[in-house]
PDB file of C-alpha atoms in Angstrom:
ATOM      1  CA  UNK A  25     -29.592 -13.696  -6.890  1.00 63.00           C
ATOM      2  CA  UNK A  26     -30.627 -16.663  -8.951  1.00 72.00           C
ATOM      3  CA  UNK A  27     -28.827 -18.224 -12.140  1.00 88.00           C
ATOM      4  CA  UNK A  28     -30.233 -20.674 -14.558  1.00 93.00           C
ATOM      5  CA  UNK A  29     -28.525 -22.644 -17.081  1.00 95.00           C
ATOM      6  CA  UNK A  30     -30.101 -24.352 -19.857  1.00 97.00           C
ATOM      7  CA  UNK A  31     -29.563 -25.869 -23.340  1.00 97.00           C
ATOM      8  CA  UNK A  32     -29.705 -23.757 -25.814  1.00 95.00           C
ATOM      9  CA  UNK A  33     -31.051 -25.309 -28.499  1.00 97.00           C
ATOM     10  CA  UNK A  34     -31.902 -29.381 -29.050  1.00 98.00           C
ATOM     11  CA  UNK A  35     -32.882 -31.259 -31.900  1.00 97.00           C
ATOM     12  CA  UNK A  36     -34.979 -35.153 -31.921  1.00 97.00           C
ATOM     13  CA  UNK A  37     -37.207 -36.835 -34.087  1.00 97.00           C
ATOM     14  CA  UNK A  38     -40.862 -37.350 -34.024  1.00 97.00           C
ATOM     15  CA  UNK A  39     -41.786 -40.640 -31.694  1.00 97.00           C
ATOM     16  CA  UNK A  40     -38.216 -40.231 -29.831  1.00 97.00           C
ATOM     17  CA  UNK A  41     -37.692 -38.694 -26.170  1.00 97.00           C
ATOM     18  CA  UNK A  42     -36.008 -36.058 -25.416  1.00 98.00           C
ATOM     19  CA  UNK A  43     -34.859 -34.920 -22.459  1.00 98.00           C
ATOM     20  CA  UNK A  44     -33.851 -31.025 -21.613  1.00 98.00           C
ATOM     21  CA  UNK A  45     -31.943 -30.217 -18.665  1.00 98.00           C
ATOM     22  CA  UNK A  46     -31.858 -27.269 -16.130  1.00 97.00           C
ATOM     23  CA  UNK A  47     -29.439 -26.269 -13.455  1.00 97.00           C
ATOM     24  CA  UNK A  48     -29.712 -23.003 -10.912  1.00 95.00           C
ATOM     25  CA  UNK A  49     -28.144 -21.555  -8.275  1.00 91.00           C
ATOM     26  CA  UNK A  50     -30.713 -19.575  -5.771  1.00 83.00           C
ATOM     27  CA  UNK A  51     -30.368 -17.597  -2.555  1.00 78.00           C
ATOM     28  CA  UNK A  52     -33.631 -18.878  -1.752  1.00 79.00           C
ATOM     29  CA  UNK A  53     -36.021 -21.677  -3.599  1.00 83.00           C
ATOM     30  CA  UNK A  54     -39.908 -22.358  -3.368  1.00 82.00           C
ATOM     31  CA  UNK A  55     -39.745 -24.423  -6.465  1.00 90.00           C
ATOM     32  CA  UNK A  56     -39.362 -24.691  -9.969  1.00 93.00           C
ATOM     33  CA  UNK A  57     -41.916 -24.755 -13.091  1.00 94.00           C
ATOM     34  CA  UNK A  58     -41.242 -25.537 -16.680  1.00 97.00           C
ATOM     35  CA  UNK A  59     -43.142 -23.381 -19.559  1.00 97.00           C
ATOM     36  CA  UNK A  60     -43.826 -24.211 -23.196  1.00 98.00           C
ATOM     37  CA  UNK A  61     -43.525 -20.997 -25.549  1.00 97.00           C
ATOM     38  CA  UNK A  62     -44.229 -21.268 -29.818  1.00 96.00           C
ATOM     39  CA  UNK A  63     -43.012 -18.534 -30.991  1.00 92.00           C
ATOM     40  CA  UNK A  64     -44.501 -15.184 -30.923  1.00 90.00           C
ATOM     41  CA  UNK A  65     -46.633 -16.747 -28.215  1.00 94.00           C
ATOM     42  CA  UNK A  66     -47.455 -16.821 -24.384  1.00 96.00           C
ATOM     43  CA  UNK A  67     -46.190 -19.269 -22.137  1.00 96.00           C
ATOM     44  CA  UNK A  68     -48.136 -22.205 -20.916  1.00 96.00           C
ATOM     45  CA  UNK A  69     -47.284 -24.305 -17.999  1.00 94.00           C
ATOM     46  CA  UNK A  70     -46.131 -27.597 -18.395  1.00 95.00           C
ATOM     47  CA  UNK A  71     -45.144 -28.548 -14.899  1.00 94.00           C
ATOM     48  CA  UNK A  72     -44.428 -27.485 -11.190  1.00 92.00           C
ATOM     49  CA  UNK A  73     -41.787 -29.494  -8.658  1.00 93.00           C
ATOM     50  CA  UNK A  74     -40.638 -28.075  -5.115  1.00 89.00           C
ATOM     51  CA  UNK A  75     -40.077 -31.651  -3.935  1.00 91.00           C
ATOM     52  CA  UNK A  76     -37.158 -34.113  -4.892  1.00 95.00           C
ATOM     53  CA  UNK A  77     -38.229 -36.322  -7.434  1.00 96.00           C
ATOM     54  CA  UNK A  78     -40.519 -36.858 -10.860  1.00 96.00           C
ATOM     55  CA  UNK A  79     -43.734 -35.841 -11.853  1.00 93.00           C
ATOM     56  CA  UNK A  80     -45.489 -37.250 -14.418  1.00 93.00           C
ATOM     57  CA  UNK A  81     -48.269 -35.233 -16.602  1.00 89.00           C
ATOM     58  CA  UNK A  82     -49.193 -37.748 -19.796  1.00 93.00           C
ATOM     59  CA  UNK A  83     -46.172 -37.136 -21.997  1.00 96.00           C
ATOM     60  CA  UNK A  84     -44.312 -35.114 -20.064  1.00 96.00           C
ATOM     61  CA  UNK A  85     -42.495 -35.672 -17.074  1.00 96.00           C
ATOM     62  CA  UNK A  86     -40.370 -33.538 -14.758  1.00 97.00           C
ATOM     63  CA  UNK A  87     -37.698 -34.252 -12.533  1.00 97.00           C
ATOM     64  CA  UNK A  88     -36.182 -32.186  -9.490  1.00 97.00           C
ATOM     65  CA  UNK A  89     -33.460 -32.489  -7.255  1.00 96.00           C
ATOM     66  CA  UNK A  90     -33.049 -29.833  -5.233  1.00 93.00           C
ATOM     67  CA  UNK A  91     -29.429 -31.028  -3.358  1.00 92.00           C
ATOM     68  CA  UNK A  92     -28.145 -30.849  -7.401  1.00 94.00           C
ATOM     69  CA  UNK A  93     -29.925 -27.988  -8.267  1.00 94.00           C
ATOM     70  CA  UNK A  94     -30.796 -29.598 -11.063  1.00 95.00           C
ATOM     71  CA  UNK A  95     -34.393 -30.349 -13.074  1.00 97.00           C
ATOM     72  CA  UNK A  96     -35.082 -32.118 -16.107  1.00 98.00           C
ATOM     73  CA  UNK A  97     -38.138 -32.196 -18.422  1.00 98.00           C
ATOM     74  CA  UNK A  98     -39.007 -35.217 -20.522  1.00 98.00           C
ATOM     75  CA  UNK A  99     -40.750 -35.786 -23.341  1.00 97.00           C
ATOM     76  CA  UNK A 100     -41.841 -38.446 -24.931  1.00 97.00           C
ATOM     77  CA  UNK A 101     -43.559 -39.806 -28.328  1.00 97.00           C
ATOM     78  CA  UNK A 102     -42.166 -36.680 -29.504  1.00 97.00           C
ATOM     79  CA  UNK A 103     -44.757 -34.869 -32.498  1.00 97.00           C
ATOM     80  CA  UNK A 104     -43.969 -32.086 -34.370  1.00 97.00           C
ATOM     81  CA  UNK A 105     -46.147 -29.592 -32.715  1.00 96.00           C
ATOM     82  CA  UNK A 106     -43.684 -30.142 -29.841  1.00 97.00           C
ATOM     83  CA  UNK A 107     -41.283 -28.043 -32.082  1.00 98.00           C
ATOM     84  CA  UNK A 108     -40.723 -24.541 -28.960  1.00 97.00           C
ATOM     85  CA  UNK A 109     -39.109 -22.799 -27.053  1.00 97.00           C
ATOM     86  CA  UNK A 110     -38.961 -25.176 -23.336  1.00 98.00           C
ATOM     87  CA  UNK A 111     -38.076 -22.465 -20.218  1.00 97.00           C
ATOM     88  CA  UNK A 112     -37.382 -23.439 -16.782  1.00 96.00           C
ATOM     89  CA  UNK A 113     -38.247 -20.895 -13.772  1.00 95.00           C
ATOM     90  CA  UNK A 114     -37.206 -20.929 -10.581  1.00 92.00           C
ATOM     91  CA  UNK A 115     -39.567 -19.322  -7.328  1.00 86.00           C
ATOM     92  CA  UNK A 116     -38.025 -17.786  -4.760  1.00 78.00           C
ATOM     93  CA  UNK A 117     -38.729 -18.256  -1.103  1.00 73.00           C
ATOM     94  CA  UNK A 118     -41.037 -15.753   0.441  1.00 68.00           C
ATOM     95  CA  UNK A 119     -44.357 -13.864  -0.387  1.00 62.00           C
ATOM     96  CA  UNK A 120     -43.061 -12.899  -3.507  1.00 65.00           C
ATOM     97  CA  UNK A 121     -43.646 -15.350  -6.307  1.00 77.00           C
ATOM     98  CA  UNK A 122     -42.218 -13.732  -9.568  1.00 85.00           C
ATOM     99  CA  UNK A 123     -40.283 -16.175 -12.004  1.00 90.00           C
ATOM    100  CA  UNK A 124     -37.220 -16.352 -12.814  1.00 91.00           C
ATOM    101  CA  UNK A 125     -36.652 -17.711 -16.192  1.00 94.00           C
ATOM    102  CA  UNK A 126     -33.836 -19.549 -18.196  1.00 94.00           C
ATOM    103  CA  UNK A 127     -33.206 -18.211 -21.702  1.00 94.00           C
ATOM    104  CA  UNK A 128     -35.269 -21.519 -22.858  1.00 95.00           C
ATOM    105  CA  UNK A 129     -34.288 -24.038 -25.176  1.00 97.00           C
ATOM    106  CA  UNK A 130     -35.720 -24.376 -28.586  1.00 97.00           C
ATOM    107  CA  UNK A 131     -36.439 -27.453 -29.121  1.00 98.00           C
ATOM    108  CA  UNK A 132     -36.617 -28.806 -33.161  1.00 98.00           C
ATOM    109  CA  UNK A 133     -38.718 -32.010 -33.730  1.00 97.00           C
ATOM    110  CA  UNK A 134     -37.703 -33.399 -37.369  1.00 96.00           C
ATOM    111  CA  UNK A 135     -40.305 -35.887 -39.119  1.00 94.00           C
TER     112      UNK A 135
ATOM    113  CA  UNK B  30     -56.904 -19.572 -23.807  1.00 85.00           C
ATOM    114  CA  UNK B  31     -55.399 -18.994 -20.442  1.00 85.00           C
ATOM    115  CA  UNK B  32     -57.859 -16.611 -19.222  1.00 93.00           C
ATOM    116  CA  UNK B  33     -55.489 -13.781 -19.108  1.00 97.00           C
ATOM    117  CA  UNK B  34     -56.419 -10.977 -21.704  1.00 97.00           C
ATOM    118  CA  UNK B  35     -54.422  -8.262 -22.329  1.00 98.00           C
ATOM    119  CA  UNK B  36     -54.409  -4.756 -24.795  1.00 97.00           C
ATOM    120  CA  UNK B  37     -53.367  -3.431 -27.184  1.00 97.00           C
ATOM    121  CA  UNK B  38     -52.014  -7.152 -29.436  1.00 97.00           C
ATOM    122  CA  UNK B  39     -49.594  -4.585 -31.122  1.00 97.00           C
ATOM    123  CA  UNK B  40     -48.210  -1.262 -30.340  1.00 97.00           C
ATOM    124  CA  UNK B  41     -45.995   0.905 -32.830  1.00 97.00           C
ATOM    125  CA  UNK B  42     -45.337   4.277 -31.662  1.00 97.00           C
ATOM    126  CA  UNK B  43     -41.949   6.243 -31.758  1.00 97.00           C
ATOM    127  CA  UNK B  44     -39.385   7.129 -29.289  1.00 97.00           C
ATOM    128  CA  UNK B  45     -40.458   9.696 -26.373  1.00 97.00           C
ATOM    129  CA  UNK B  46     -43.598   8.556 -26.457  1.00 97.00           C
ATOM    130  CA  UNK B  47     -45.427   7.583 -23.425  1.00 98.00           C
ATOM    131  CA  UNK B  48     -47.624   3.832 -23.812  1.00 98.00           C
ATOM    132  CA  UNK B  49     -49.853   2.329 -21.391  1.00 98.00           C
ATOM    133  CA  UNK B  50     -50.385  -1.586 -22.096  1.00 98.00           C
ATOM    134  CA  UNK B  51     -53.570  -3.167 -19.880  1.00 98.00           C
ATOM    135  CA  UNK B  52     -54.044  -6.731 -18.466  1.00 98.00           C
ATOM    136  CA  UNK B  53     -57.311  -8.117 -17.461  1.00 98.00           C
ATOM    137  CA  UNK B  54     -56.680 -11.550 -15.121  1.00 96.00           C
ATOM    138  CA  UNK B  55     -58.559 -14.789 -14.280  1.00 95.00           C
ATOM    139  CA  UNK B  56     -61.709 -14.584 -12.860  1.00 92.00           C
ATOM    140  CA  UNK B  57     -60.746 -14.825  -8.894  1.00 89.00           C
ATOM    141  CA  UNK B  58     -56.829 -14.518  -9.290  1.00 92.00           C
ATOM    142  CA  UNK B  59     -55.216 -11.656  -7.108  1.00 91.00           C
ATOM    143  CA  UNK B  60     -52.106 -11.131  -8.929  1.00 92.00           C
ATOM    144  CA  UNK B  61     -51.046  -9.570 -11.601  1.00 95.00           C
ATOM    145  CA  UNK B  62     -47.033  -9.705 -12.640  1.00 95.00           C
ATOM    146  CA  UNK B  63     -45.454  -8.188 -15.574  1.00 97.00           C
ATOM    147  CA  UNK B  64     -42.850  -9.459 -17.738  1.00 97.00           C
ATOM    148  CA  UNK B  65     -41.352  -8.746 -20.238  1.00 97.00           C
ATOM    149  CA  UNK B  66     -39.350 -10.611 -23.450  1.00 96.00           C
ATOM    150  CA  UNK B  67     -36.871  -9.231 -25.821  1.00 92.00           C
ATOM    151  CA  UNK B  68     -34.675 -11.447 -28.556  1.00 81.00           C
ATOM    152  CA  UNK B  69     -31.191 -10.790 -26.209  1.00 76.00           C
ATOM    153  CA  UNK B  70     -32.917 -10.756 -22.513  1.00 77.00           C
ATOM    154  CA  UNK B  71     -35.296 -13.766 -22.699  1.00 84.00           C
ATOM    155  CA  UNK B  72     -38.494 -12.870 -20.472  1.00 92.00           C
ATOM    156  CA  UNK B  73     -37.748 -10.666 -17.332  1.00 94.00           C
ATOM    157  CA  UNK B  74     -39.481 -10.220 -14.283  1.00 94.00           C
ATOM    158  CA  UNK B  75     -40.577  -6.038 -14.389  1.00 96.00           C
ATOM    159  CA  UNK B  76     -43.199  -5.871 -11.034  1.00 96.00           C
ATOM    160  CA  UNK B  77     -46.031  -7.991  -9.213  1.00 93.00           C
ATOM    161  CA  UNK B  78     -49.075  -6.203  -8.003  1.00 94.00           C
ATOM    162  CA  UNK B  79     -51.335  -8.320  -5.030  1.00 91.00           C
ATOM    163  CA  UNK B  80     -54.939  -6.971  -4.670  1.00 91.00           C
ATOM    164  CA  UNK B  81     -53.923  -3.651  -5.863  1.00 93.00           C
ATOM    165  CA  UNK B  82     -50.691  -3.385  -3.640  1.00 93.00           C
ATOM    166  CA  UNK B  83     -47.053  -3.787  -5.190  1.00 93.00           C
ATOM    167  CA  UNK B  84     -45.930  -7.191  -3.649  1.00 90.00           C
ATOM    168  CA  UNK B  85     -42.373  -7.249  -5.922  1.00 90.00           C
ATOM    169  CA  UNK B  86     -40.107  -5.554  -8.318  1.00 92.00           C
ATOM    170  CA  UNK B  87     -37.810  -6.800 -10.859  1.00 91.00           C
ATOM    171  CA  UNK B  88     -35.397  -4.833 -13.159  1.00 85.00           C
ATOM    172  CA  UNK B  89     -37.834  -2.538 -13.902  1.00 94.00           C
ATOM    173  CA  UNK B  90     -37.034   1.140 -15.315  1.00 95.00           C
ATOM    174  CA  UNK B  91     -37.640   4.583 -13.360  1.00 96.00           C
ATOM    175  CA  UNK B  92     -39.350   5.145 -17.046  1.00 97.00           C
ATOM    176  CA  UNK B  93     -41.552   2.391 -16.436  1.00 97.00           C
ATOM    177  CA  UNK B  94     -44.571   1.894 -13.843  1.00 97.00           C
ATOM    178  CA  UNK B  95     -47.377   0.120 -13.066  1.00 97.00           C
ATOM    179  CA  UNK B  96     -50.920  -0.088 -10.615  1.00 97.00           C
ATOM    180  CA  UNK B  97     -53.228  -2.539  -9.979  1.00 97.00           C
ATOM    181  CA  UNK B  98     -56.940  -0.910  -9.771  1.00 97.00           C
ATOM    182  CA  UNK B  99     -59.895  -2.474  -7.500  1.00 96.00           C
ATOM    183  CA  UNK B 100     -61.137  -4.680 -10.063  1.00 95.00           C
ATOM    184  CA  UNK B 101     -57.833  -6.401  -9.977  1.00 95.00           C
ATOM    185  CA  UNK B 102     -57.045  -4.640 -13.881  1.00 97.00           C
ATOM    186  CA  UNK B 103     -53.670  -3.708 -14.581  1.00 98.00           C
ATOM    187  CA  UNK B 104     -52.011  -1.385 -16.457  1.00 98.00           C
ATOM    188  CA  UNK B 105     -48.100  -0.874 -17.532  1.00 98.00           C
ATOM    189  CA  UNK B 106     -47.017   2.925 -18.947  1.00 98.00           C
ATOM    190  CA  UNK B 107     -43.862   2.814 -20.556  1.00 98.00           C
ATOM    191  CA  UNK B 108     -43.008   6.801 -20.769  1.00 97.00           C
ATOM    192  CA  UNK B 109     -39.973   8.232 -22.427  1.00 97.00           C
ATOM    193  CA  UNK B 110     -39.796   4.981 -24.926  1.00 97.00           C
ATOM    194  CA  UNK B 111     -36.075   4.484 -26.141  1.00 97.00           C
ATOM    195  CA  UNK B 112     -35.688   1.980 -29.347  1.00 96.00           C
ATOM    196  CA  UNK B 113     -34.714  -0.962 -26.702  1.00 94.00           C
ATOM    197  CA  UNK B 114     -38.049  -1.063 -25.225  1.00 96.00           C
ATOM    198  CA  UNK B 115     -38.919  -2.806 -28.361  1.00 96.00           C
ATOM    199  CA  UNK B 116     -40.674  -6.118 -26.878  1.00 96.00           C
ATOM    200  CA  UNK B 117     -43.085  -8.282 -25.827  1.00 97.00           C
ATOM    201  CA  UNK B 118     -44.842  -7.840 -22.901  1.00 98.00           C
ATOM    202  CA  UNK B 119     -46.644 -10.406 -20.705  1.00 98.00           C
ATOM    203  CA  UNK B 120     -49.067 -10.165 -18.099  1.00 97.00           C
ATOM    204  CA  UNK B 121     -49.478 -13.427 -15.979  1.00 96.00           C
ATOM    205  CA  UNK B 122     -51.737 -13.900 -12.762  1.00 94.00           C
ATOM    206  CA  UNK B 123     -51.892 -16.077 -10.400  1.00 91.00           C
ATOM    207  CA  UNK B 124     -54.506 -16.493  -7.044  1.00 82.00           C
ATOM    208  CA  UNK B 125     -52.022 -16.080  -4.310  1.00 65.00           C
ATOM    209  CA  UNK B 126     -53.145 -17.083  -1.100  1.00 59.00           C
ATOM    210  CA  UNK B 127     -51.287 -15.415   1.487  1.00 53.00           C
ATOM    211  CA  UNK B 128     -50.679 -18.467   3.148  1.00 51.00           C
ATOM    212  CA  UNK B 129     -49.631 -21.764   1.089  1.00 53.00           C
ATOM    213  CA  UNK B 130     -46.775 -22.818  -1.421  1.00 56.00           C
ATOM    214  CA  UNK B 131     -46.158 -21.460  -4.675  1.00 63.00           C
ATOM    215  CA  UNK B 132     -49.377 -21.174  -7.585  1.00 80.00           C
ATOM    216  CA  UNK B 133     -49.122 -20.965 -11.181  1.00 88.00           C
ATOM    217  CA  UNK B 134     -48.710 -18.465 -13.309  1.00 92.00           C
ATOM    218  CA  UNK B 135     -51.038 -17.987 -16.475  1.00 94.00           C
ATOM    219  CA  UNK B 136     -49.977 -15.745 -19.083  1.00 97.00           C
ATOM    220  CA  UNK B 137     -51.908 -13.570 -21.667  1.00 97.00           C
ATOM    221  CA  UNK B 138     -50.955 -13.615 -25.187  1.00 97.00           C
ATOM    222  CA  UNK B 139     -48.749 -10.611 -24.733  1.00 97.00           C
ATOM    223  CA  UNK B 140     -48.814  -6.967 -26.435  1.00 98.00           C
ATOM    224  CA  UNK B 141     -45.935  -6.405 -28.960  1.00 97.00           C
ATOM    225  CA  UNK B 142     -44.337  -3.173 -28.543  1.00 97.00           C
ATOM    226  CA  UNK B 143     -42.146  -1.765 -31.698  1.00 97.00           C
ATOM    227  CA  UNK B 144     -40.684   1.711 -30.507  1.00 97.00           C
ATOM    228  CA  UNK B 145     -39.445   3.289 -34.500  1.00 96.00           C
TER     229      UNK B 145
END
């Protein structure tokens, strides 16, 4: 089975970074993707890592290490339209390639 | 726009009743998952269909099924609907080689279900 643990909710200013933080526990791992979701709203992908290390996508950035079990996704020059729901999924190995999804973490961004 | 359509945008109907909810995918994607989204279960993994053959299945109710047709469409019936299947539900697809790592998903904007 697979568990994933994130922040519920944070709060940051506009122009700060914030960074939001993701562990998991698999029985098997093909990588791990983070989503952006407004509410009421489909997901959109943000970012992908299966290998160790960052990724950097304008102002957002993602981190893996897959010893840790552990991701992080960073923002920065926060704006307010940043203001969602951030959800890390996890891939299992194999054919299949459903998600597994975190609960999210809202994420407030205050003028 | 993700490419991704789906129907109906919202759904009320009452419970017993039997929906079906459709997803259309990118142009040249192969499969089609389901999820779905409620306040106290966050979004859920329900089945993934791969050029019309079920490749995976989630926690997905006896009540619910799905199929993948030949021109890679997609439909989800919900029979027997109980209050708790009040939700959203989200198609994604992705191309799926057989071969290769992991693709991205794209998700349509979702149908909202309300079961009264």
């Amino acid at each position: 089975g697979q568990n994933i643990d994130q922040p519920t909710e944070m709060t940051a200013t506009e122009g700060a970074i914030v960074q939001i933080n993701c562990t998991y526990q698999t029985s098997g791992f093909n990588g791990l993707f983070w989503y952006q979701q407004h509410a009421g709203e489909a997901p959109t992908f943000l970012s992908y890592n299966v290998l160790d290390g960052l990724e950097e996508k304008g102002r957002f950035s993602s981190f893996l290490s897959r010893s840790k079990g552990y991701s992080y996704l960073l923002l920065k020059e926060l704006q307010m339209k940043d203001s969602a729901s951030y959800l890390c999924a996890v891939s299992p190995s194999g054919s299949a390639r459903q998600l597994t999804f975190g609960s999210g973490t809202q994420l407030t961004v205050l003028p | 726009d993700s490419g991704v359509t789906q129907t109906p945008k919202h759904l009320i109907t009452a419970t017993g009743q039997r929906v079906t909810l459709r997803c259309s995918p990118r142009s040249g994607d192969l499969s089609v998952y389901w999820y779905q989204q409620s306040l106290d279960q966050g979004l859920q993994f329900l089945i993934q269909y791969y050029n019309g053959e079920e490749r995976a299945k989630g926690n997905i109710l006896e009540r619910f099924s799905a199929q993948q047709f030949p021109d890679l469409h997609s439909e989800l019936n919900l029979s027997s609907l109980e209050l708790g299947d009040s939700a959203l539900y989200f198609c994604a697809s992705s191309h799926s080689r057989l071969a290769g790592g992991q693709e991205t998903q794209y998700f349509g904007p979702g149908t909202r279900l309300l079961v009264l």
